[in-house]
Amino acid sequence: MGTSTNTNVEYGADQIQILEGLEAVRKRPGMYIGSTSLRGLHHLVYEIVDNSVDEALAGFCDTIDVFILEDNCIRVTDNGRGIPVGINHKAGLPAVEVVFTVLHAGGKFGGGGYKVSGGLHGVGASVVNALSNWLEVEIFHEGKIYKQRYERGKSIYPLKVVGECDAKKTGTQVTFSPDGSIFEDIVYDYDTLKQRLREMAFLTKGIKIRLVDQREGLEQEKVFHYEGGIKEFVIYLNRSKEALYDSVIYCEGERDGVYVEVALQHNDSYNDATYSFVNNITTPEGGTHLAGFRNALTKTFNAYAKNNKILKENETALSGEDIREGMTAVISVKISEPQFEGQTKQKLGNSEARGAVDGVVSEQLTYFLEQNPMVAKAICEKSLLAQRAREAARKARDLTRRKTALEGTSLPGKLADCSDKDPKNCEIFIVEGDSAGGSAKTARSRATQAILPLRGKILNVEKARLDKIYGNAEIKAMITAFGTGIHDDFDITKLRYHKIIIMTDADVDGAHISTLMLTFMYRFMPELIRQGYVYLAKPPLFKIEKNKKVWYAYDEIELDQILKEIGRDGNNKIQRYKGLGEMDPEQLWETTMDPETRILERVTIDDDSAAEIDVTFTTLMGDKVEPRREFIEANARYVQNLDV
Ligand code: TSJ
């Protein structure tokens, strides 16, 4: 295609290649945005907003507005410089058109022309364009308003001037309508966008991001603006916990082209809640930046503890885990060419990030501890307690290991196991209470369904140290029944059931118990959830009887529908189930356990908002009563928080 001297022909050839590029996106959208589910739909917005955030990082923009318009169209506007409208010589097109029609245009093209993007993102606009019914871009630049419209990725007229504006006003406005033939669903969820936009605002201090829902009946809006950036993020994450000290420890600096920010604060819980980001994108698998942070933390606290005689020369050094007990931390690095590794490409690989984070944190944390001896002492003392508890836990665990070595792996006594031994065919119901457990044992299909009844509320792992957790009978029963072990010993290939089904009453107490169980699994065996083995059973809320016929309704809406169908009259008998115990075994089987007729909800982890999940758990589990009540009231079907 490069041999012709006729520039027009060459232009045409370029165009064909461009269109093929976007056709590829429409053919395999999942390759470019992960999925065509609600998650992918929301990613379209983030791809666009990322470009405005880049403009903010470059120092030219401080306000981003995101509108959900009627018909689930999205509009994003910023007050940056405006996408360049001049001709990009390599493509022979205005730079803005290149941005929207060439795959992976960001940062790559330009040569002598425009260098699009501060270098971080700027690659997603053409993907969004390809997956939209239509997309319009307007650019405010030097007193003129430029506009171009595309339909299914193709420009329908060249970039043109459509009006005038105040010469001082600059910026970009993009409006798009997601293609309903590509996405499973095109209804935007305000709360999902709200969570991610809030996170983006925390990660880009000073920026103002406004989210406005303009859909009829859904009107609402919110502004996110944090001058403190990730420092405020940590306060937000700790909002339903008791902080161990008032200040948030904050380190910031640049080394080897890596911009590093770290904020942390300890609370009265026992979990390490560290969230790491690269260019504002979450890295759930961590990577070099996280490794550098952990190294600096361990080294610096041990040095401080030794120098200040909190730890004597002959005493065991504090482990990283000890220091991180009850710590909430956010690590954010910005780097021009991030390399992602690992199965899901969510792990940072750049080696320079390790040294950069280690260096910045070691230096500034050392200084902070010297300046704030009370805080330093509080953290060191909490770490020493953690060290002792960990030692006790190790002894308890060794004891249980030795026991099983002597006795063979004995399954818990309360477990009614199934006879089939192929995990693929098997499911285990974790049932609250002995009476419901009894019904379930009678009702089950013995070959493939196992029942493990648990007594009352299970231990809240958010509020207990490891030694207590390992000593808890209900938790031990679950661990041995599942067969996988936990933490470092976790081995998914040893899982004895491919469906782990939590079955509790359909009321607030039941929801609370489910949450306790999910919290345990999330903290100790998150792979079970990640790989989709964990489910919630859904018992019915109502039984309707009329003329010896029976219907079950799983929520009020369904009840209404059924009553409408069979007629609302005196012959209807409506029973509201308060618990599983009110059903006889046959009813329990029919409504909740029979694979042919039951409803199961699979529990998933949305890595896009891992930080929010953590808050969800601690809100439900923590001591602060007010946020908890609010949460339960607002989330009768809280599972949706896990299941975006
Ligand atoms: F790309 C896009 F469509 F997704 C998009 C880009 C959407 C929105 C809402 C905003 C933007 C955007 C791009 N905002 N600001 C910019 N800035 C540039 O593209 C720009 C402007 C000037 C210069 C320059 O070197 O003069 C460089 C760049 C990258």
XYZ file of C-alpha atoms and ligand atoms in Angstrom:
673
model
C 0.000 0.000 0.000
C 2.943 2.312 0.244
C 4.066 2.228 -3.410
C 1.716 4.670 -5.069
C 2.810 8.255 -5.485
C -0.765 9.455 -5.703
C -1.533 10.792 -2.252
C -5.268 10.433 -2.736
C -4.970 6.742 -3.411
C -2.780 6.325 -0.384
C -5.317 8.205 1.720
C -7.981 5.802 0.528
C -5.844 2.837 1.452
C -5.306 4.246 4.914
C -9.026 4.655 5.319
C -9.704 1.019 4.462
C -7.210 -0.085 7.055
C -8.795 2.187 9.619
C -12.259 0.811 9.026
C -11.005 -2.754 9.229
C -9.477 -1.858 12.568
C -12.755 -0.679 14.025
C -14.639 -3.577 12.405
C -12.374 -5.871 14.417
C -13.482 -4.109 17.594
C -17.140 -4.652 16.696
C -16.491 -8.313 15.878
C -14.652 -9.054 19.097
C -15.614 -6.351 21.564
C -14.565 -8.483 24.517
C -10.926 -8.324 23.425
C -10.978 -4.552 23.740
C -13.226 -3.825 26.713
C -13.160 -7.128 28.574
C -16.821 -8.016 28.141
C -20.120 -6.886 26.667
C -21.868 -7.159 30.011
C -22.764 -4.202 32.221
C -19.127 -4.075 33.172
C -18.036 -3.437 29.577
C -20.823 -0.897 29.148
C -19.507 1.106 32.085
C -15.940 0.766 30.849
C -16.894 2.876 27.828
C -17.378 5.810 30.175
C -14.108 5.219 31.985
C -12.211 5.033 28.671
C -13.476 8.493 27.762
C -13.018 10.019 31.213
C -9.438 8.670 31.314
C -8.598 11.038 28.470
C -9.821 14.041 30.429
C -7.969 12.845 33.517
C -4.784 12.686 31.416
C -5.391 16.273 30.392
C -5.745 17.131 34.093
C -2.526 15.273 34.941
C -0.789 17.262 32.226
C -1.954 20.363 34.109
C -4.459 21.768 31.616
C -7.846 20.750 33.006
C -9.481 20.810 36.432
C -13.148 19.979 35.814
C -14.816 16.955 34.249
C -18.580 16.566 33.938
C -20.223 13.236 33.211
C -23.903 13.191 32.263
C -26.182 10.206 31.912
C -28.643 11.503 29.337
C -32.067 10.213 28.298
C -31.846 6.872 26.427
C -28.664 5.983 28.331
C -26.457 8.210 26.243
C -23.349 9.509 27.973
C -21.813 12.965 27.727
C -18.364 13.803 29.049
C -17.041 17.347 29.001
C -13.803 18.844 30.236
C -12.196 22.270 30.329
C -8.834 21.179 28.920
C -7.106 22.389 25.787
C -9.431 20.511 23.465
C -8.349 17.547 21.354
C -6.082 18.991 18.601
C -8.009 19.829 15.418
C -4.959 20.310 13.191
C -3.967 17.782 10.539
C -1.966 14.815 11.661
C 0.417 14.411 8.758
C 0.993 10.718 9.001
C -2.709 9.934 8.747
C -3.639 12.965 6.631
C -6.581 13.601 8.924
C -7.353 16.004 11.759
C -5.775 14.633 14.944
C -9.217 14.379 16.567
C -10.430 12.108 13.763
C -7.388 9.915 14.232
C -8.178 9.674 17.933
C -11.654 8.350 17.150
C -10.993 6.168 14.123
C -7.560 4.613 14.584
C -7.162 1.770 16.998
C -4.628 2.403 19.756
C -3.862 5.873 18.530
C -2.853 7.186 21.923
C 0.744 8.336 22.196
C 1.745 6.147 19.270
C 1.166 8.435 16.356
C 2.419 11.898 15.855
C 6.081 11.864 14.979
C 6.531 15.516 14.158
C 2.853 16.298 14.730
C 0.784 16.169 17.888
C 1.764 13.959 20.692
C -1.619 12.875 21.910
C -1.970 12.022 25.555
C 0.126 12.799 28.561
C 1.238 9.296 27.781
C -0.865 7.330 30.215
C -4.079 6.319 28.483
C -5.663 7.923 25.458
C -6.156 4.685 23.589
C -9.792 3.955 24.222
C -11.681 6.621 22.299
C -11.755 4.673 19.015
C -12.955 1.573 20.825
C -15.819 3.528 22.377
C -16.597 4.975 18.954
C -16.638 1.541 17.334
C -19.085 0.262 19.954
C -21.496 3.209 19.757
C -24.583 3.700 17.598
C -23.330 7.205 17.183
C -20.757 9.474 18.785
C -20.342 13.228 18.571
C -17.292 15.213 19.543
C -17.248 18.969 20.005
C -14.074 20.927 20.599
C -13.910 24.455 21.914
C -10.750 26.078 20.627
C -9.704 29.661 19.822
C -13.267 30.969 19.726
C -14.594 28.219 17.476
C -16.694 25.144 18.050
C -15.557 22.172 15.969
C -17.740 19.139 15.562
C -17.707 15.694 14.027
C -20.232 12.872 14.171
C -19.627 9.171 13.689
C -22.045 6.294 13.297
C -20.865 2.830 14.288
C -17.316 4.138 14.134
C -17.505 5.832 10.733
C -17.358 9.589 10.320
C -20.412 10.836 8.483
C -18.940 14.241 7.644
C -15.471 15.785 7.941
C -14.613 17.812 11.029
C -16.315 21.201 10.683
C -16.809 24.472 12.496
C -20.392 24.679 13.742
C -20.326 27.853 15.772
C -18.421 30.354 17.839
C -17.636 30.523 21.521
C -15.878 32.789 23.977
C -12.222 32.765 22.921
C -11.184 31.964 26.483
C -13.321 28.822 26.621
C -11.470 25.654 25.706
C -12.348 22.017 26.142
C -13.740 18.814 24.743
C -17.239 17.361 24.789
C -17.971 13.797 23.751
C -21.484 12.325 23.576
C -22.167 8.724 22.653
C -24.937 6.180 22.478
C -23.760 2.639 23.285
C -24.725 0.077 20.643
C -27.534 -2.106 21.962
C -26.735 -4.817 19.415
C -23.330 -5.277 21.020
C -24.017 -4.887 24.732
C -26.183 -7.306 26.666
C -27.775 -4.393 28.437
C -27.401 -0.652 27.919
C -28.913 0.725 31.096
C -26.313 2.684 33.024
C -26.150 2.348 36.776
C -25.557 5.648 38.547
C -24.001 3.996 41.606
C -21.503 1.986 39.567
C -20.315 5.119 37.770
C -20.324 6.994 41.059
C -17.960 4.501 42.692
C -15.395 4.543 39.926
C -15.551 8.317 39.397
C -15.090 8.853 43.113
C -12.037 6.604 42.982
C -10.660 8.529 40.002
C -11.139 11.786 41.919
C -9.285 10.406 44.954
C -6.442 9.326 42.682
C -6.133 12.710 40.959
C -6.001 15.273 43.735
C -7.607 18.605 43.062
C -9.717 17.487 40.116
C -13.465 18.137 40.190
C -15.529 15.322 38.710
C -19.279 15.824 38.527
C -21.734 13.017 37.804
C -25.229 14.040 36.740
C -28.083 11.639 36.056
C -30.590 13.409 33.819
C -32.819 10.427 33.087
C -36.441 11.081 33.890
C -37.343 9.970 37.391
C -33.713 9.214 38.235
C -32.426 12.787 38.499
C -29.497 13.138 40.891
C -25.962 14.441 40.924
C -22.751 14.420 42.894
C -19.412 16.212 42.786
C -16.131 14.549 43.764
C -13.296 16.866 44.674
C -10.488 15.915 47.031
C -7.653 18.334 47.572
C -6.001 15.684 49.774
C -6.153 12.977 47.081
C -5.300 9.490 48.329
C -4.897 10.825 51.861
C -8.633 11.463 51.820
C -9.112 8.080 50.122
C -7.611 6.375 53.185
C -9.852 8.377 55.534
C -12.826 7.370 53.388
C -11.853 3.680 53.454
C -11.434 3.805 57.229
C -14.700 5.662 57.754
C -16.489 2.810 59.484
C -13.486 1.733 61.567
C -11.738 3.231 64.574
C -8.438 4.799 63.553
C -5.458 3.960 65.775
C -4.126 7.535 65.482
C -5.331 10.763 63.903
C -2.826 11.452 61.160
C -2.665 9.785 57.764
C 0.923 8.963 56.834
C 1.622 10.331 53.369
C 4.665 10.001 51.097
C 5.059 11.545 47.677
C 7.939 11.857 45.255
C 9.397 11.011 41.876
C 12.281 8.671 41.057
C 13.461 7.186 37.756
C 10.469 8.631 35.939
C 8.045 7.005 38.399
C 5.727 9.325 40.318
C 4.926 7.735 43.674
C 2.192 8.471 46.197
C 1.459 6.414 49.294
C -1.036 7.056 52.096
C -1.707 4.832 55.101
C -3.391 4.698 58.470
C -3.918 1.851 60.949
C -7.286 0.976 62.467
C -8.549 -1.385 65.154
C -9.187 -4.300 62.763
C -6.819 -7.131 61.868
C -6.842 -7.020 58.089
C -4.359 -5.598 55.683
C -6.415 -3.448 53.306
C -3.847 -2.255 50.784
C -4.994 -1.033 47.389
C -2.481 -0.410 44.644
C -2.940 1.524 41.431
C -0.904 2.214 38.317
C -1.981 5.205 36.238
C -5.252 5.227 38.211
C -5.982 1.613 37.293
C -6.319 -0.909 40.077
C -3.728 -3.707 40.265
C -5.448 -6.416 42.324
C -2.475 -8.719 41.847
C -0.020 -6.087 43.042
C 3.404 -6.168 41.436
C 6.690 -4.313 41.764
C 5.183 -1.139 43.251
C 3.509 -3.142 46.006
C 6.687 -5.152 46.621
C 8.695 -1.944 46.953
C 6.161 -0.543 49.389
C 6.133 -3.654 51.574
C 9.899 -3.812 51.644
C 10.183 -0.188 52.711
C 7.515 -0.574 55.386
C 9.100 -3.651 56.988
C 12.627 -2.265 56.831
C 11.729 1.171 58.163
C 9.598 0.001 61.085
C 12.172 -2.586 62.175
C 14.921 0.010 62.038
C 12.806 2.422 64.063
C 11.819 -0.232 66.631
C 15.475 -1.267 67.098
C 16.857 2.275 67.290
C 14.261 3.223 69.874
C 14.643 0.044 71.951
C 11.045 -1.010 71.330
C 12.552 -4.179 69.927
C 15.673 -5.471 71.680
C 18.695 -6.730 69.774
C 17.965 -10.404 70.455
C 14.226 -10.236 69.738
C 12.627 -11.519 66.535
C 12.181 -8.838 63.911
C 8.638 -7.704 63.122
C 7.321 -9.395 60.007
C 5.667 -7.456 57.212
C 2.354 -9.070 58.087
C 2.667 -7.925 61.704
C 3.204 -4.324 60.644
C 0.366 -4.432 58.124
C -2.190 -5.811 60.576
C -5.124 -3.399 60.624
C -3.550 -1.116 58.036
C -5.419 0.654 55.289
C -3.104 1.848 52.540
C -3.288 3.252 49.038
C -0.296 3.088 46.718
C -0.541 5.018 43.499
C 2.195 5.211 40.891
C 2.202 6.999 37.562
C 4.549 5.665 34.945
C 4.804 6.322 31.219
C 5.107 2.764 29.955
C 3.546 0.360 32.402
C 4.160 -3.336 31.784
C 1.414 -5.610 33.040
C 1.985 -9.261 33.820
C 0.223 -12.236 35.301
C -2.794 -14.231 34.211
C -5.144 -11.290 34.083
C -2.570 -8.610 33.265
C -3.274 -6.896 36.540
C 0.199 -7.071 38.033
C 2.794 -4.367 37.485
C 6.093 -5.675 36.110
C 8.295 -2.578 35.705
C 11.339 -3.129 37.882
C 12.049 0.595 38.267
C 8.762 0.950 40.179
C 10.052 -1.293 42.970
C 13.060 0.896 43.686
C 11.109 4.113 43.247
C 8.408 3.222 45.778
C 10.931 1.671 48.169
C 13.117 4.777 47.994
C 10.379 7.370 48.415
C 8.627 5.493 51.230
C 11.804 4.574 53.163
C 13.035 8.135 53.160
C 9.771 9.870 54.015
C 8.463 7.266 56.443
C 11.721 7.376 58.432
C 11.317 11.120 58.690
C 7.634 10.860 59.627
C 8.309 8.360 62.429
C 11.018 10.584 63.885
C 8.661 13.553 63.834
C 5.687 11.602 65.248
C 6.972 9.320 68.027
C 3.491 8.720 69.496
C 2.174 7.388 66.204
C 5.340 5.344 65.683
C 4.968 3.809 69.119
C 1.287 2.959 68.604
C 2.050 1.127 65.345
C 5.055 -0.717 66.785
C 3.038 -1.865 69.779
C 0.170 -3.083 67.642
C 2.714 -4.952 65.503
C 4.234 -6.599 68.585
C 0.795 -7.794 69.666
C 0.227 -9.134 66.160
C 3.573 -10.928 66.318
C 2.599 -12.687 69.554
C -0.844 -13.626 68.219
C 0.708 -14.965 65.038
C 3.074 -17.121 67.069
C 0.114 -18.491 69.070
C -1.804 -19.115 65.847
C 1.123 -20.990 64.349
C 1.224 -23.263 67.369
C -2.539 -23.858 67.177
C -2.291 -24.631 63.482
C 0.650 -26.996 63.923
C -1.440 -28.767 66.512
C -4.411 -29.236 64.164
C -2.047 -30.342 61.393
C -0.452 -32.943 63.624
C -3.888 -34.125 64.672
C -5.020 -34.654 61.118
C -1.750 -36.417 60.328
C -2.483 -38.874 63.128
C -6.188 -39.344 62.488
C -6.281 -38.939 58.751
C -8.386 -36.140 57.308
C -11.525 -36.554 59.321
C -14.525 -34.668 58.041
C -16.556 -32.680 60.544
C -19.106 -34.729 62.456
C -22.006 -32.476 61.558
C -21.414 -32.829 57.842
C -23.871 -35.021 55.956
C -21.655 -35.746 52.980
C -22.790 -36.818 49.537
C -21.883 -40.211 48.103
C -20.554 -39.063 44.725
C -16.848 -38.257 45.064
C -16.391 -36.285 41.828
C -16.257 -32.612 42.914
C -17.733 -31.518 39.583
C -21.015 -33.215 40.458
C -21.072 -32.215 44.089
C -22.511 -29.313 46.003
C -22.458 -28.400 49.663
C -25.176 -26.392 51.378
C -23.998 -24.369 54.339
C -27.134 -23.987 56.391
C -27.787 -21.738 59.323
C -29.176 -23.533 62.362
C -29.748 -27.162 63.297
C -33.466 -27.251 62.472
C -33.099 -25.947 58.929
C -30.086 -28.241 58.663
C -32.315 -31.176 59.615
C -34.902 -30.337 56.937
C -32.164 -29.918 54.374
C -30.673 -33.314 55.252
C -34.054 -34.969 54.743
C -34.775 -33.069 51.558
C -31.459 -33.361 49.777
C -30.438 -35.577 46.937
C -27.938 -37.761 48.776
C -25.762 -38.594 45.814
C -24.621 -35.084 45.023
C -25.752 -32.757 47.809
C -23.917 -32.430 51.123
C -25.274 -30.472 54.079
C -23.207 -28.661 56.680
C -25.338 -27.067 59.386
C -23.700 -24.253 61.325
C -24.925 -23.150 64.703
C -26.146 -19.567 64.878
C -23.879 -16.687 64.036
C -20.490 -17.723 62.839
C -17.359 -15.992 64.078
C -16.794 -12.554 62.624
C -13.319 -12.819 61.105
C -13.122 -9.033 60.844
C -13.068 -8.790 64.610
C -10.847 -11.708 65.583
C -7.163 -12.507 65.481
C -5.857 -15.566 63.695
C -5.425 -17.737 66.787
C -9.095 -17.334 67.631
C -10.167 -17.892 64.037
C -8.240 -21.165 63.744
C -9.730 -22.302 67.048
C -13.344 -21.699 65.974
C -15.364 -24.912 65.491
C -17.664 -23.608 62.719
C -14.769 -22.267 60.714
C -12.747 -25.439 61.159
C -15.763 -27.425 59.939
C -16.014 -25.346 56.765
C -12.282 -25.551 56.066
C -12.132 -29.322 56.414
C -15.360 -29.855 54.471
C -14.157 -27.737 51.515
C -10.844 -29.592 51.492
C -8.782 -26.756 50.021
C -6.931 -25.503 53.105
C -6.481 -21.748 53.500
C -3.988 -18.947 52.878
C -0.579 -20.301 51.852
C -1.821 -23.891 52.000
C -4.820 -23.113 49.766
C -5.081 -25.561 46.875
C -8.118 -25.199 44.652
C -7.557 -28.610 43.059
C -8.446 -30.181 46.396
C -11.887 -28.538 46.463
C -14.454 -31.244 47.236
C -17.542 -29.470 45.854
C -17.863 -27.292 42.773
C -20.846 -25.507 44.243
C -20.669 -24.029 47.718
C -24.156 -22.798 48.458
C -24.910 -20.552 51.389
C -28.491 -21.053 52.486
C -29.905 -18.682 55.085
C -33.259 -17.147 55.940
C -34.463 -14.443 53.575
C -34.409 -11.743 56.242
C -31.955 -9.241 57.670
C -30.488 -11.793 60.109
C -30.029 -14.258 57.296
C -28.334 -11.594 55.198
C -26.049 -10.870 58.112
C -25.085 -14.513 58.482
C -24.481 -14.854 54.735
C -22.242 -11.847 54.941
C -20.257 -13.365 57.799
C -19.690 -16.490 55.748
C -18.818 -14.537 52.618
C -16.425 -12.384 54.621
C -14.645 -15.484 55.849
C -14.374 -16.884 52.317
C -13.338 -13.531 50.857
C -10.556 -13.103 53.420
C -9.301 -16.674 53.631
C -10.036 -18.284 50.278
C -10.871 -15.507 47.792
C -10.072 -17.818 44.857
C -13.216 -19.779 45.672
C -15.254 -16.677 44.914
C -13.088 -15.468 42.056
C -13.408 -18.794 40.271
C -17.166 -18.785 40.708
C -17.682 -21.667 43.144
C -19.708 -19.728 45.714
C -23.470 -19.223 45.487
C -26.340 -17.923 47.549
C -29.514 -19.980 47.671
C -32.666 -17.990 47.235
C -35.568 -19.268 49.323
C -39.018 -17.909 48.510
C -40.587 -15.148 50.582
C -44.214 -16.162 50.055
C -46.342 -19.194 49.557
C -49.703 -18.650 47.867
C -52.411 -21.297 47.976
C -55.671 -21.346 46.104
C -58.014 -24.253 45.482
C -55.316 -26.747 46.537
C -52.809 -25.267 44.115
C -49.536 -23.760 45.331
C -47.313 -20.967 44.042
C -44.102 -19.529 45.467
C -42.979 -15.919 45.137
C -39.356 -14.876 45.632
C -40.106 -11.180 46.132
C -42.996 -8.743 46.438
C -43.111 -8.013 42.729
C -43.546 -11.682 41.940
C -46.220 -11.994 44.604
C -48.101 -9.176 42.914
C -47.818 -10.827 39.508
C -49.095 -14.146 40.796
C -52.024 -12.506 42.572
C -52.882 -10.625 39.409
C -52.924 -13.874 37.448
C -54.977 -15.944 39.861
C -57.218 -13.109 40.995
C -57.213 -11.340 44.329
C -60.034 -12.866 46.323
C -60.908 -14.490 49.616
C -59.789 -17.946 48.478
C -56.127 -16.932 48.414
C -54.051 -18.052 51.319
C -50.785 -16.132 51.514
C -48.075 -17.278 53.877
C -45.016 -15.163 54.463
C -41.994 -17.340 55.218
C -39.987 -15.996 58.100
C -37.331 -18.649 57.898
C -36.210 -21.844 56.255
C -37.405 -23.668 59.365
C -41.043 -22.952 58.456
C -40.806 -25.068 55.336
C -41.160 -28.787 55.483
C -38.415 -30.788 53.733
C -40.501 -31.248 50.616
C -41.141 -27.525 50.242
C -37.495 -26.748 50.919
C -36.448 -29.153 48.182
C -38.931 -27.851 45.671
C -38.312 -24.153 46.232
C -34.652 -23.853 47.157
C -32.629 -27.016 46.596
C -33.883 -28.789 43.490
C -31.427 -27.943 40.685
C -34.336 -28.019 38.237
C -36.424 -25.336 39.910
C -34.334 -23.386 42.413
C -32.738 -19.961 41.981
C -29.048 -19.602 42.768
C -27.105 -16.373 42.759
C -23.425 -16.669 41.987
C -21.217 -14.437 44.114
C -18.543 -12.548 42.212
C -15.847 -10.051 43.089
C -15.749 -6.911 41.037
C -12.103 -5.895 40.967
C -13.140 -2.497 39.638
C -14.302 -1.647 43.101
C -12.402 -3.931 45.453
C -12.016 -1.042 47.855
C -15.789 -0.692 48.042
C -16.279 -4.378 48.788
C -13.957 -3.989 51.722
C -16.041 -1.143 53.038
C -19.172 -3.210 52.478
C -17.846 -5.933 54.737
C -16.490 -3.688 57.436
C -19.653 -1.632 57.429
C -21.711 -4.703 58.064
C -19.266 -6.210 60.498
C -17.816 -3.245 62.307
C -18.711 -1.698 65.650
C -20.127 1.558 64.430
C -23.834 0.952 64.613
C -25.146 3.829 62.531
C -23.473 3.079 59.211
C -24.456 -0.537 59.627
C -28.143 0.121 60.055
C -28.139 2.446 57.087
C -26.351 -0.164 55.046
C -28.733 -2.984 55.814
C -31.737 -0.804 55.115
C -30.302 0.394 51.843
C -29.178 -3.031 50.710
C -31.795 -5.623 51.438
C -30.401 -7.275 48.335
C -26.826 -6.402 49.187
C -25.495 -9.160 46.978
C -25.750 -6.776 44.106
C -22.834 -4.928 45.579
C -20.716 -7.974 44.980
C -22.288 -8.854 41.727
C -21.795 -6.064 39.223
F -10.320 11.085 23.353
C -11.472 11.270 23.895
F -12.363 11.373 22.984
F -11.794 10.196 24.553
C -11.527 12.449 24.757
C -10.439 13.260 24.896
C -12.724 12.706 25.441
C -12.805 13.812 26.250
C -14.058 14.097 26.997
C -11.712 14.641 26.391
C -10.533 14.367 25.709
C -9.435 15.285 25.851
C -8.242 15.318 25.157
N -9.448 16.293 26.691
N -8.317 16.983 26.539
C -7.576 16.412 25.612
N -6.377 16.949 25.242
C -5.673 16.604 24.136
O -6.021 15.693 23.398
C -4.479 17.429 23.832
C -4.617 18.757 23.634
C -3.507 19.528 23.285
C -2.279 18.936 23.150
C -1.104 19.735 22.740
O -0.003 19.158 22.747
O -1.255 20.907 22.453
C -2.139 17.594 23.360
C -3.238 16.849 23.713
C -3.068 15.411 23.985
